[in-house]
Structures are given as C-alpha cells and as structure tokens.
C-alpha cells in the first residue's frame, strides 16, 4: 500500500515537472534571446548558447539598454501607471458595490440585472469600438485617460461582478445575520464584513484586471490614438519595431521590461491568495 | 471610503479637460523603429519652423485602426500609405482631400517625375504625395566574395543561370531568400514574382495581371511562379532550401552573404535593405563590401524594367496646419532629412545627391530618376485581400510544397471575390 502511494506520488511529481518544463521553455528562450547580441539572434537559435553557457561574449545587455534608452520611455511608463491604476481600481471598486448589492440585498429584478451583466461577458470588445468612439468624440473623451479608464472599467465589469457575486454568495448567511442583529447597517456589513472577508477574491480580481489593462494595446490604440503624450508602454514598445518587423529582437527585452511591474504586483498580492481569512470567522 | 470615491471623481474630471486643447496635426502610419526616428526628425524641423505640433500615431494595423477612426468621425489629419490599393479605396469613399489646391502644382510638375503624379491619381484627382521610394529590382552581392571566387556580374538570365551552376559546382550556394515577416510573411516572394512577370511577360501583361484582366491561372503567371520555384525550392540553389526561405526574416536573409566563408552569394531585395546591412554589420563599406546589380532581364525584348515601392502621404482633413505640413513634406528639404536617415530614395528631383548615406543609394536614385519603364509594386496595387492576403499566403504555401495549380486556383478564387473590375473577374 505504502509503496503504491509513493509510486503514485512520484508519478504525479514527474507529470507536474514535465509539464512545468514544457510550460517554461518558451519563456526561457525569450529570456536567453533577450540577452543575446542582435547578430547572434538573427543567425542562430537561442539553444545554441548551451554549448558554451559560460562564454560571456554570448551575452549582452545592449537590448535592454536600447529599450530603456529609447525616447519617451519615461512618459510611457508613467502613462501606463496612470492608465492601469485607475483602470484597475475603478472596476474593482464598482464591481464590489454592485456584486454586494446583487448578492446580499433583496430587490425586484435582481436576478434579471445580474443575468444582464453576466451576458455582457460574451459581447466581443471589437464590436463596441465604433459606437463608443463616436460617443467619445461628442463628449470630447477620445484621446483622454478618463475615456480609457471608463473603457477598461466597462470591459472589466462583467467578469468582476460575476466573480465577486459568486464570492459574496459563498459567505455564510449566519455571519451577516449576526452582524445585523448586532445593529450593523448594510453599509457597515459591506465595509467591515464583506470587504475584509473577500480580500482573496478582490486581490485575484485586482491582479487579473491589472494584467489585462497593463498588457492592453488594442483598446489604448483605438481610444487614445497612439500619440506620444498619452501612449502607454505597450504602444511605445511596438514602435521599437520597424514597419516590416525589423529589430524584432528588441521585443524580447521589451517583454521583460514591461513584465517587471506585473510581477511586483503579483508577488506583493500573492499572500492574499494564500491567507485563508475566512477560516474560523464563524466560530464561537 | 466616501472620500476616496470623491477624490476619484475629481481626478476624473480634471484629467478629462485639457489634454487635447492644443492645435496639433496628427499623422498616422505604420512606421516604427528607425523609420519613426527619421520621421520624428522631419516633424521636429517643421515644429521648429512653424510652432505647429505634429503627433505621429504609429500602428502596425493601419487599415483596421484607420477604418475605425474614420467611421467614428475621428480620423487623423494625415496618413502614410504604403499601398496604392488603400489610397484608391479611400479616394473612392471620398475620405481623402484632393491635393491640387493644397500643393503648388507648378512646382510639383517641375520637381517630380510624372510617374509620381500618375501613380497618385484617382479619377483625375491627385490624392497622394510621394515622399520617398525604394527600388526593388536589385540583386545584392558581396564584391569581395565574388572576386575571390572569380564570379562575374550576370547581364542576363542565361548568364545568371550559368553563373549559378558554376557556384553550385564550386560547392557554393547562389541565393539567400527570406520571406518571414510576421503577419505579412510572403511579401518578399511576391516581389520576385512581380520582377519576373515584368521580365517574362512585359509591362502590359503585368498591368493586366495586377488589374485582374488575366486570371491567376494564366500560363504566364504560372511560368513566373515556376521560375521562382526552381530557385527557392532547390536546396542547391537557395540557402537552407524552402524551409529556410519561409522561416527566415526578410531582413536577416542577407546575413549569409557576409558570413565567413559566405553561405550564399546573391540576395534579391529592395534598396531599403542597406539600412539592415548597416545595422547588422556596421563595419561594411558600401560599394566595397556590398554592392548591387539590376535584376537581370529574362526576355530580351522587355529589357530591364524597374519595380518599385513608395511611401505616400494623403490628407484627410481640411485643417490649415495639416495642409501646411503636406506642403512641407513636398519640399526637397523635408525629403532630404527623411531619405538621408533611412537610405531610401527621394522622389523630389531637387534633392542633393550628397544627402544619401553612400554612393550606392545615390546610384539607385539616379536609376529611379531615369526610369522609363517603371512599375509600382503589383501586390501593393491589388485589392488588399489579394495583394496583401492571398498572394502572400499563396506564395508561402507554394514554397512549402503545395501544388502550384491549386495555389493559383486559390488566389484566383479570392481575386474573383474581391476585384470589382477586371476582365478575368467572374
């Protein structure tokens, strides 16, 4: 019995490790390529460095220096931050209110509104470009950060509401009953009870939305128009490459430069995933 | 929490106001990298002289973005087009501003080869201004490697064939070809076909083919594909054979010529390739380490025609500042900055040959100024679905080993669907 268990375990680990390796190979290739000189990138594959991995003439920081020194990179970083921070906070905040209302308050048409919001999940983004841009031209919102925040909020809301609604629904009813008996208003129940308890859900939602907005190129291109003043990092990075794909090797280092921020966000919020805040909250 | 929301709202309001208050000219195009840097220099010169701000919006997905913005009533002031097809479409839809009232037409007639006016005309109206060109019918070689091996420059197709056989006998590979270009993969192959068509069937048939007056399944089109296929599908003729042809980026495909020892000896590519050579091998000297000869004539009666491509700007709005920028772009001064940076060829006759980075480019400029038989890149002139769609994928499939007849039938089917005119359209 014990031997079989060990074997099953070994097999499981084996499968996990193999799939991990398969999963990580492209990223590893990208990382190695980003440190190789342009000529090498164009003449041989990244795996050739393994024949002499300690030969440091194989590596260079040029690609990174070129990306970082490219004109307008500071503005692009700043723009990306401005866009992403509000493009993430707004939908998460609004979704939290909406999801709480939809899951914990009783009012007529509740499930209809919820179904309507969730059904918006299937509307393709591209379908909305022209009508919204027309509206923005009337409202003078095209080419502004505000317009883009509203876009990202709107595009992010259906999924956010859906996720948080499910999470709030899973919170024990007893908890809220107890709170109301103790005299808590709905507002207090939301701020003091629901929000802290749903930290893991909020954090994962935050990360999802952050990644989506940070990596977005299309929406920004359509609504901001791509001029240097307001262009986010993604737009600046695609402009490093020529119209026929020249200098594509710069994209490898550019990918890692733009990856830094999402990685910081991910690792700093990771503990919220792990923490089981809910555990023990209904005891006693 | 409430304060937080209030702060957010205030911030939203403030940032909504004022970002786009200034009078600016927006230019949309596909340029990036070195092209963008060069154009920024042109923009800076204009800004310094007039105080008008010019914003460049770069996107690789120009047609999609442009359509969206036009539909939404928010078009850029000026667009940079690389294809005639898109210009004709936009002019037909009435989106473009006619330029004969914008530019000084006397000066224009004086400073430009009439080719450029004809090429930008749609139904008697001038809708595009050419600012630079690339000559495509060039074969690049490494003079030192040629000399070391005793190879000579072929003057016609027969000599080229004999020449290639000699290289193969020496254990060398004659050609290096690369067609990879992301979503645009295949276009370098289309240039080959066009050059061969001009040389085997002549300019008239070439025009008929581009306008779809003859079908893709025509024997003359098929022959051009076969001549191309005989070269690139043979590992003895082309470095790495068909797999490398489809997998190598067009900019990297010239690299084998400068390896030690050279892995290949000839590379057919447009004039812009000089900037790729300079970037990858800064030590090479134009004229000594790399040089070009015209893509040799095949049928004697059609001679050595020039196939080219060009960058064109079109005006979309009536904004005065945008018109001023268009007039500026027509001047030799503006074009000198642009072509000097990139190794492209200026189209204004008054450009000083000294602005070109090397003698080679000046030599190409002279070739273009004197061109009598000149044809615009065929795939750029065809409707998008064919010229930058089926033709590209078709040629990749053909190199991949697909049957030629079925490839041509496939392109023909797409052409039937997309062409609105053309005698061969069913």
PDB file of C-alpha atoms in Angstrom, chain B residues 64-322:
ATOM      1  CA  UNK B  64      -8.220  48.409 -39.175  1.00  0.00           C
ATOM      2  CA  UNK B  65      -7.456  51.367 -36.971  1.00  0.00           C
ATOM      3  CA  UNK B  66      -7.997  53.825 -39.803  1.00  0.00           C
ATOM      4  CA  UNK B  67     -11.394  52.378 -40.690  1.00  0.00           C
ATOM      5  CA  UNK B  68     -12.489  52.512 -37.070  1.00  0.00           C
ATOM      6  CA  UNK B  69     -11.372  56.104 -36.655  1.00  0.00           C
ATOM      7  CA  UNK B  70     -12.936  57.259 -39.916  1.00  0.00           C
ATOM      8  CA  UNK B  71     -16.211  55.522 -39.090  1.00  0.00           C
ATOM      9  CA  UNK B  72     -16.215  57.157 -35.685  1.00  0.00           C
ATOM     10  CA  UNK B  73     -15.620  60.570 -37.238  1.00  0.00           C
ATOM     11  CA  UNK B  74     -12.238  60.981 -35.594  1.00  0.00           C
ATOM     12  CA  UNK B  75      -9.745  60.493 -38.450  1.00  0.00           C
ATOM     13  CA  UNK B  76      -6.086  61.507 -38.244  1.00  0.00           C
ATOM     14  CA  UNK B  77      -5.191  64.570 -40.328  1.00  0.00           C
ATOM     15  CA  UNK B  78      -2.632  62.827 -42.481  1.00  0.00           C
ATOM     16  CA  UNK B  79      -1.994  59.165 -43.179  1.00  0.00           C
ATOM     17  CA  UNK B  80       1.074  57.466 -44.510  1.00  0.00           C
ATOM     18  CA  UNK B  81       0.079  54.843 -47.040  1.00  0.00           C
ATOM     19  CA  UNK B  82       2.312  52.161 -48.414  1.00  0.00           C
ATOM     20  CA  UNK B  83      -0.162  50.783 -50.882  1.00  0.00           C
ATOM     21  CA  UNK B  84      -1.991  52.216 -53.844  1.00  0.00           C
ATOM     22  CA  UNK B  85      -4.967  49.946 -53.204  1.00  0.00           C
ATOM     23  CA  UNK B  86      -5.833  51.615 -49.919  1.00  0.00           C
ATOM     24  CA  UNK B  87      -5.470  55.081 -51.474  1.00  0.00           C
ATOM     25  CA  UNK B  88      -7.877  54.199 -54.274  1.00  0.00           C
ATOM     26  CA  UNK B  89     -10.376  52.747 -51.803  1.00  0.00           C
ATOM     27  CA  UNK B  90     -10.232  55.840 -49.611  1.00  0.00           C
ATOM     28  CA  UNK B  91     -10.425  58.231 -52.558  1.00  0.00           C
ATOM     29  CA  UNK B  92     -13.455  56.346 -53.871  1.00  0.00           C
ATOM     30  CA  UNK B  93     -15.133  56.650 -50.483  1.00  0.00           C
ATOM     31  CA  UNK B  94     -14.492  60.389 -50.567  1.00  0.00           C
ATOM     32  CA  UNK B  95     -12.385  60.354 -47.420  1.00  0.00           C
ATOM     33  CA  UNK B  96      -9.296  61.987 -48.918  1.00  0.00           C
ATOM     34  CA  UNK B  97      -8.753  65.652 -49.680  1.00  0.00           C
ATOM     35  CA  UNK B  98      -7.791  66.490 -53.273  1.00  0.00           C
ATOM     36  CA  UNK B  99      -4.281  67.895 -53.299  1.00  0.00           C
ATOM     37  CA  UNK B 100      -4.086  70.122 -56.375  1.00  0.00           C
ATOM     38  CA  UNK B 101      -5.402  73.050 -54.333  1.00  0.00           C
ATOM     39  CA  UNK B 102      -3.121  72.245 -51.448  1.00  0.00           C
ATOM     40  CA  UNK B 103       0.227  71.884 -53.189  1.00  0.00           C
ATOM     41  CA  UNK B 104       1.946  74.330 -55.509  1.00  0.00           C
ATOM     42  CA  UNK B 105       1.217  72.422 -58.706  1.00  0.00           C
ATOM     43  CA  UNK B 106       3.681  74.283 -60.953  1.00  0.00           C
ATOM     44  CA  UNK B 107       6.489  73.486 -58.595  1.00  0.00           C
ATOM     45  CA  UNK B 108       5.188  69.942 -58.302  1.00  0.00           C
ATOM     46  CA  UNK B 109       5.286  69.448 -62.089  1.00  0.00           C
ATOM     47  CA  UNK B 110       8.785  70.823 -62.182  1.00  0.00           C
ATOM     48  CA  UNK B 111      10.254  68.851 -59.306  1.00  0.00           C
ATOM     49  CA  UNK B 112       8.652  65.450 -59.786  1.00  0.00           C
ATOM     50  CA  UNK B 113       8.969  62.748 -62.405  1.00  0.00           C
ATOM     51  CA  UNK B 114       5.449  62.488 -63.982  1.00  0.00           C
ATOM     52  CA  UNK B 115       5.335  58.857 -62.787  1.00  0.00           C
ATOM     53  CA  UNK B 116       4.570  60.100 -59.276  1.00  0.00           C
ATOM     54  CA  UNK B 117       1.618  62.158 -60.364  1.00  0.00           C
ATOM     55  CA  UNK B 118       0.117  59.362 -62.416  1.00  0.00           C
ATOM     56  CA  UNK B 119       0.535  56.907 -59.580  1.00  0.00           C
ATOM     57  CA  UNK B 120      -1.315  59.101 -57.092  1.00  0.00           C
ATOM     58  CA  UNK B 121      -4.191  59.979 -59.371  1.00  0.00           C
ATOM     59  CA  UNK B 122      -7.675  58.624 -58.894  1.00  0.00           C
ATOM     60  CA  UNK B 123     -10.274  59.769 -61.441  1.00  0.00           C
ATOM     61  CA  UNK B 124      -8.385  62.969 -62.392  1.00  0.00           C
ATOM     62  CA  UNK B 125      -7.776  63.953 -58.796  1.00  0.00           C
ATOM     63  CA  UNK B 126      -4.428  63.944 -57.031  1.00  0.00           C
ATOM     64  CA  UNK B 127      -4.840  62.177 -53.720  1.00  0.00           C
ATOM     65  CA  UNK B 128      -1.343  61.272 -52.620  1.00  0.00           C
ATOM     66  CA  UNK B 129       2.047  62.848 -52.290  1.00  0.00           C
ATOM     67  CA  UNK B 130       5.046  60.587 -52.684  1.00  0.00           C
ATOM     68  CA  UNK B 131       7.901  61.396 -50.348  1.00  0.00           C
ATOM     69  CA  UNK B 132      10.307  58.541 -50.899  1.00  0.00           C
ATOM     70  CA  UNK B 133      10.735  55.351 -52.842  1.00  0.00           C
ATOM     71  CA  UNK B 134      12.512  52.051 -52.804  1.00  0.00           C
ATOM     72  CA  UNK B 135      13.898  50.398 -55.882  1.00  0.00           C
ATOM     73  CA  UNK B 136      13.146  46.704 -55.708  1.00  0.00           C
ATOM     74  CA  UNK B 137      14.731  45.167 -58.777  1.00  0.00           C
ATOM     75  CA  UNK B 138      18.157  44.828 -57.218  1.00  0.00           C
ATOM     76  CA  UNK B 139      20.392  41.854 -56.605  1.00  0.00           C
ATOM     77  CA  UNK B 140      22.810  42.348 -53.735  1.00  0.00           C
ATOM     78  CA  UNK B 141      26.177  40.677 -53.655  1.00  0.00           C
ATOM     79  CA  UNK B 142      29.469  40.745 -51.818  1.00  0.00           C
ATOM     80  CA  UNK B 143      32.076  42.057 -54.333  1.00  0.00           C
ATOM     81  CA  UNK B 144      34.992  40.635 -52.334  1.00  0.00           C
ATOM     82  CA  UNK B 145      33.493  37.159 -52.253  1.00  0.00           C
ATOM     83  CA  UNK B 146      32.667  37.413 -55.959  1.00  0.00           C
ATOM     84  CA  UNK B 147      36.230  38.389 -56.732  1.00  0.00           C
ATOM     85  CA  UNK B 148      37.770  35.711 -54.517  1.00  0.00           C
ATOM     86  CA  UNK B 149      35.753  33.038 -56.333  1.00  0.00           C
ATOM     87  CA  UNK B 150      36.108  34.506 -59.800  1.00  0.00           C
ATOM     88  CA  UNK B 151      32.391  35.208 -60.281  1.00  0.00           C
ATOM     89  CA  UNK B 152      31.154  37.931 -62.594  1.00  0.00           C
ATOM     90  CA  UNK B 153      28.048  40.058 -62.640  1.00  0.00           C
ATOM     91  CA  UNK B 154      25.430  38.404 -64.879  1.00  0.00           C
ATOM     92  CA  UNK B 155      23.960  40.659 -67.550  1.00  0.00           C
ATOM     93  CA  UNK B 156      21.007  38.474 -68.470  1.00  0.00           C
ATOM     94  CA  UNK B 157      19.135  35.433 -67.290  1.00  0.00           C
ATOM     95  CA  UNK B 158      21.263  32.998 -69.317  1.00  0.00           C
ATOM     96  CA  UNK B 159      24.401  34.316 -67.688  1.00  0.00           C
ATOM     97  CA  UNK B 160      22.744  34.154 -64.301  1.00  0.00           C
ATOM     98  CA  UNK B 161      21.867  30.501 -64.851  1.00  0.00           C
ATOM     99  CA  UNK B 162      25.393  29.633 -65.976  1.00  0.00           C
ATOM    100  CA  UNK B 163      26.744  31.617 -63.065  1.00  0.00           C
ATOM    101  CA  UNK B 164      24.556  29.787 -60.537  1.00  0.00           C
ATOM    102  CA  UNK B 165      25.597  26.403 -61.946  1.00  0.00           C
ATOM    103  CA  UNK B 166      29.233  27.372 -61.561  1.00  0.00           C
ATOM    104  CA  UNK B 167      28.647  28.345 -57.941  1.00  0.00           C
ATOM    105  CA  UNK B 168      26.941  25.029 -57.252  1.00  0.00           C
ATOM    106  CA  UNK B 169      29.808  23.177 -58.921  1.00  0.00           C
ATOM    107  CA  UNK B 170      32.175  25.031 -56.570  1.00  0.00           C
ATOM    108  CA  UNK B 171      30.184  23.769 -53.617  1.00  0.00           C
ATOM    109  CA  UNK B 172      28.638  27.204 -53.020  1.00  0.00           C
ATOM    110  CA  UNK B 173      25.018  28.240 -52.685  1.00  0.00           C
ATOM    111  CA  UNK B 174      23.946  31.030 -55.094  1.00  0.00           C
ATOM    112  CA  UNK B 175      20.910  32.578 -53.389  1.00  0.00           C
ATOM    113  CA  UNK B 176      19.690  33.551 -49.973  1.00  0.00           C
ATOM    114  CA  UNK B 177      15.962  34.242 -49.697  1.00  0.00           C
ATOM    115  CA  UNK B 178      13.861  35.075 -46.631  1.00  0.00           C
ATOM    116  CA  UNK B 179      10.091  35.586 -46.685  1.00  0.00           C
ATOM    117  CA  UNK B 180       9.215  35.665 -42.980  1.00  0.00           C
ATOM    118  CA  UNK B 181       7.676  38.975 -41.917  1.00  0.00           C
ATOM    119  CA  UNK B 182       5.174  38.188 -39.166  1.00  0.00           C
ATOM    120  CA  UNK B 183       1.609  38.576 -40.399  1.00  0.00           C
ATOM    121  CA  UNK B 184       2.963  39.918 -43.710  1.00  0.00           C
ATOM    122  CA  UNK B 185       5.068  36.822 -44.405  1.00  0.00           C
ATOM    123  CA  UNK B 186       5.406  36.064 -48.066  1.00  0.00           C
ATOM    124  CA  UNK B 187       5.733  39.594 -49.459  1.00  0.00           C
ATOM    125  CA  UNK B 188       9.417  39.241 -50.460  1.00  0.00           C
ATOM    126  CA  UNK B 189       8.325  36.344 -52.664  1.00  0.00           C
ATOM    127  CA  UNK B 190       5.644  38.456 -54.289  1.00  0.00           C
ATOM    128  CA  UNK B 191       8.354  40.942 -55.315  1.00  0.00           C
ATOM    129  CA  UNK B 192      10.234  38.133 -57.019  1.00  0.00           C
ATOM    130  CA  UNK B 193       7.126  37.113 -58.955  1.00  0.00           C
ATOM    131  CA  UNK B 194       6.450  40.715 -59.988  1.00  0.00           C
ATOM    132  CA  UNK B 195      10.016  41.252 -61.183  1.00  0.00           C
ATOM    133  CA  UNK B 196       9.890  38.011 -63.136  1.00  0.00           C
ATOM    134  CA  UNK B 197       6.463  38.887 -64.604  1.00  0.00           C
ATOM    135  CA  UNK B 198       7.787  42.252 -65.809  1.00  0.00           C
ATOM    136  CA  UNK B 199      10.685  40.475 -67.466  1.00  0.00           C
ATOM    137  CA  UNK B 200       8.922  37.462 -68.960  1.00  0.00           C
ATOM    138  CA  UNK B 201       5.563  38.956 -69.930  1.00  0.00           C
ATOM    139  CA  UNK B 202       6.229  42.689 -70.199  1.00  0.00           C
ATOM    140  CA  UNK B 203       4.645  45.762 -68.586  1.00  0.00           C
ATOM    141  CA  UNK B 204       1.311  45.498 -70.443  1.00  0.00           C
ATOM    142  CA  UNK B 205       0.619  41.966 -69.328  1.00  0.00           C
ATOM    143  CA  UNK B 206       1.881  42.954 -65.882  1.00  0.00           C
ATOM    144  CA  UNK B 207      -0.780  45.676 -65.688  1.00  0.00           C
ATOM    145  CA  UNK B 208      -3.435  43.248 -66.902  1.00  0.00           C
ATOM    146  CA  UNK B 209      -2.387  40.818 -64.217  1.00  0.00           C
ATOM    147  CA  UNK B 210      -2.463  43.488 -61.494  1.00  0.00           C
ATOM    148  CA  UNK B 211      -5.891  44.697 -62.677  1.00  0.00           C
ATOM    149  CA  UNK B 212      -7.138  41.124 -62.928  1.00  0.00           C
ATOM    150  CA  UNK B 213      -7.713  41.286 -66.662  1.00  0.00           C
ATOM    151  CA  UNK B 214      -5.955  37.947 -66.912  1.00  0.00           C
ATOM    152  CA  UNK B 215      -6.590  35.203 -64.361  1.00  0.00           C
ATOM    153  CA  UNK B 216      -4.009  33.921 -61.916  1.00  0.00           C
ATOM    154  CA  UNK B 217      -4.182  30.559 -63.634  1.00  0.00           C
ATOM    155  CA  UNK B 218      -2.831  32.163 -66.831  1.00  0.00           C
ATOM    156  CA  UNK B 219       0.195  30.340 -68.230  1.00  0.00           C
ATOM    157  CA  UNK B 220       2.351  33.486 -67.990  1.00  0.00           C
ATOM    158  CA  UNK B 221       1.658  33.874 -64.275  1.00  0.00           C
ATOM    159  CA  UNK B 222       2.299  30.198 -63.751  1.00  0.00           C
ATOM    160  CA  UNK B 223       5.614  30.464 -65.555  1.00  0.00           C
ATOM    161  CA  UNK B 224       6.751  33.288 -63.256  1.00  0.00           C
ATOM    162  CA  UNK B 225       5.938  31.157 -60.225  1.00  0.00           C
ATOM    163  CA  UNK B 226       7.840  28.231 -61.708  1.00  0.00           C
ATOM    164  CA  UNK B 227      10.961  30.301 -62.388  1.00  0.00           C
ATOM    165  CA  UNK B 228      10.838  31.473 -58.768  1.00  0.00           C
ATOM    166  CA  UNK B 229      10.129  27.953 -57.521  1.00  0.00           C
ATOM    167  CA  UNK B 230      13.053  26.479 -59.437  1.00  0.00           C
ATOM    168  CA  UNK B 231      15.338  28.724 -57.415  1.00  0.00           C
ATOM    169  CA  UNK B 232      13.873  28.721 -53.913  1.00  0.00           C
ATOM    170  CA  UNK B 233      12.648  25.148 -53.764  1.00  0.00           C
ATOM    171  CA  UNK B 234      16.064  23.744 -54.506  1.00  0.00           C
ATOM    172  CA  UNK B 235      18.465  23.412 -51.602  1.00  0.00           C
ATOM    173  CA  UNK B 236      21.380  23.575 -54.006  1.00  0.00           C
ATOM    174  CA  UNK B 237      20.205  26.969 -55.305  1.00  0.00           C
ATOM    175  CA  UNK B 238      18.973  28.599 -52.118  1.00  0.00           C
ATOM    176  CA  UNK B 239      20.477  28.609 -48.671  1.00  0.00           C
ATOM    177  CA  UNK B 240      18.548  26.243 -46.389  1.00  0.00           C
ATOM    178  CA  UNK B 241      16.040  25.357 -49.098  1.00  0.00           C
ATOM    179  CA  UNK B 242      12.282  26.054 -48.860  1.00  0.00           C
ATOM    180  CA  UNK B 243      12.166  25.622 -45.073  1.00  0.00           C
ATOM    181  CA  UNK B 244      14.685  28.404 -44.512  1.00  0.00           C
ATOM    182  CA  UNK B 245      13.003  30.577 -47.145  1.00  0.00           C
ATOM    183  CA  UNK B 246       9.737  30.525 -45.208  1.00  0.00           C
ATOM    184  CA  UNK B 247      11.348  30.718 -41.771  1.00  0.00           C
ATOM    185  CA  UNK B 248      13.995  33.408 -42.313  1.00  0.00           C
ATOM    186  CA  UNK B 249      13.073  37.015 -41.665  1.00  0.00           C
ATOM    187  CA  UNK B 250      13.495  39.105 -44.818  1.00  0.00           C
ATOM    188  CA  UNK B 251      15.936  41.414 -43.051  1.00  0.00           C
ATOM    189  CA  UNK B 252      18.117  38.578 -41.846  1.00  0.00           C
ATOM    190  CA  UNK B 253      18.207  36.830 -45.192  1.00  0.00           C
ATOM    191  CA  UNK B 254      21.054  39.000 -46.404  1.00  0.00           C
ATOM    192  CA  UNK B 255      23.264  37.910 -43.484  1.00  0.00           C
ATOM    193  CA  UNK B 256      24.666  34.734 -45.180  1.00  0.00           C
ATOM    194  CA  UNK B 257      26.396  36.934 -47.778  1.00  0.00           C
ATOM    195  CA  UNK B 258      28.614  38.451 -45.103  1.00  0.00           C
ATOM    196  CA  UNK B 259      29.431  35.342 -43.102  1.00  0.00           C
ATOM    197  CA  UNK B 260      32.918  33.943 -43.236  1.00  0.00           C
ATOM    198  CA  UNK B 261      33.005  31.995 -45.501  1.00  0.00           C
ATOM    199  CA  UNK B 262      29.889  33.353 -47.283  1.00  0.00           C
ATOM    200  CA  UNK B 263      26.955  30.932 -47.015  1.00  0.00           C
ATOM    201  CA  UNK B 264      25.276  32.429 -50.072  1.00  0.00           C
ATOM    202  CA  UNK B 265      26.278  34.838 -52.805  1.00  0.00           C
ATOM    203  CA  UNK B 266      23.238  36.744 -54.056  1.00  0.00           C
ATOM    204  CA  UNK B 267      20.176  38.291 -52.473  1.00  0.00           C
ATOM    205  CA  UNK B 268      17.339  39.987 -54.320  1.00  0.00           C
ATOM    206  CA  UNK B 269      15.863  42.811 -52.263  1.00  0.00           C
ATOM    207  CA  UNK B 270      14.723  46.436 -52.422  1.00  0.00           C
ATOM    208  CA  UNK B 271      17.007  49.381 -51.714  1.00  0.00           C
ATOM    209  CA  UNK B 272      15.941  49.672 -48.084  1.00  0.00           C
ATOM    210  CA  UNK B 273      18.000  46.569 -47.255  1.00  0.00           C
ATOM    211  CA  UNK B 274      21.063  48.810 -46.966  1.00  0.00           C
ATOM    212  CA  UNK B 275      19.831  50.020 -43.577  1.00  0.00           C
ATOM    213  CA  UNK B 276      19.599  46.388 -42.418  1.00  0.00           C
ATOM    214  CA  UNK B 277      23.115  45.721 -43.692  1.00  0.00           C
ATOM    215  CA  UNK B 278      24.490  48.790 -41.926  1.00  0.00           C
ATOM    216  CA  UNK B 279      22.758  47.898 -38.704  1.00  0.00           C
ATOM    217  CA  UNK B 280      23.853  44.246 -38.560  1.00  0.00           C
ATOM    218  CA  UNK B 281      27.361  44.803 -39.918  1.00  0.00           C
ATOM    219  CA  UNK B 282      28.445  48.376 -39.152  1.00  0.00           C
ATOM    220  CA  UNK B 283      31.953  47.670 -40.436  1.00  0.00           C
ATOM    221  CA  UNK B 284      30.944  47.013 -44.038  1.00  0.00           C
ATOM    222  CA  UNK B 285      31.669  49.628 -46.682  1.00  0.00           C
ATOM    223  CA  UNK B 286      29.092  50.355 -49.380  1.00  0.00           C
ATOM    224  CA  UNK B 287      30.473  49.694 -52.835  1.00  0.00           C
ATOM    225  CA  UNK B 288      33.359  47.616 -51.464  1.00  0.00           C
ATOM    226  CA  UNK B 289      31.819  45.032 -49.172  1.00  0.00           C
ATOM    227  CA  UNK B 290      28.349  45.136 -50.624  1.00  0.00           C
ATOM    228  CA  UNK B 291      27.034  46.290 -53.950  1.00  0.00           C
ATOM    229  CA  UNK B 292      24.107  45.635 -56.264  1.00  0.00           C
ATOM    230  CA  UNK B 293      23.387  44.857 -59.857  1.00  0.00           C
ATOM    231  CA  UNK B 294      19.982  45.149 -61.551  1.00  0.00           C
ATOM    232  CA  UNK B 295      17.843  42.017 -61.516  1.00  0.00           C
ATOM    233  CA  UNK B 296      18.860  40.667 -64.928  1.00  0.00           C
ATOM    234  CA  UNK B 297      16.485  40.742 -67.914  1.00  0.00           C
ATOM    235  CA  UNK B 298      14.907  37.437 -68.915  1.00  0.00           C
ATOM    236  CA  UNK B 299      13.233  38.081 -72.300  1.00  0.00           C
ATOM    237  CA  UNK B 300      15.422  40.409 -74.306  1.00  0.00           C
ATOM    238  CA  UNK B 301      12.537  42.441 -75.746  1.00  0.00           C
ATOM    239  CA  UNK B 302      11.330  43.585 -72.331  1.00  0.00           C
ATOM    240  CA  UNK B 303      14.731  44.827 -71.202  1.00  0.00           C
ATOM    241  CA  UNK B 304      15.452  45.672 -67.556  1.00  0.00           C
ATOM    242  CA  UNK B 305      12.361  47.273 -66.032  1.00  0.00           C
ATOM    243  CA  UNK B 306      12.358  48.869 -62.596  1.00  0.00           C
ATOM    244  CA  UNK B 307       9.953  47.645 -59.969  1.00  0.00           C
ATOM    245  CA  UNK B 308       9.471  49.963 -57.044  1.00  0.00           C
ATOM    246  CA  UNK B 309       7.520  50.839 -53.988  1.00  0.00           C
ATOM    247  CA  UNK B 310       6.939  54.187 -52.441  1.00  0.00           C
ATOM    248  CA  UNK B 311       5.792  55.929 -49.301  1.00  0.00           C
ATOM    249  CA  UNK B 312       2.894  58.245 -49.842  1.00  0.00           C
ATOM    250  CA  UNK B 313       1.083  60.674 -47.606  1.00  0.00           C
ATOM    251  CA  UNK B 314      -2.578  61.586 -48.001  1.00  0.00           C
ATOM    252  CA  UNK B 315      -4.622  64.320 -46.429  1.00  0.00           C
ATOM    253  CA  UNK B 316      -7.874  63.544 -44.625  1.00  0.00           C
ATOM    254  CA  UNK B 317      -8.937  66.818 -43.089  1.00  0.00           C
ATOM    255  CA  UNK B 318      -9.191  70.431 -44.207  1.00  0.00           C
ATOM    256  CA  UNK B 319      -7.157  71.689 -41.257  1.00  0.00           C
ATOM    257  CA  UNK B 320      -4.832  74.517 -42.339  1.00  0.00           C
ATOM    258  CA  UNK B 321      -1.959  73.268 -40.204  1.00  0.00           C
ATOM    259  CA  UNK B 322      -2.215  69.845 -41.845  1.00  0.00           C
TER     260      UNK B 322
END
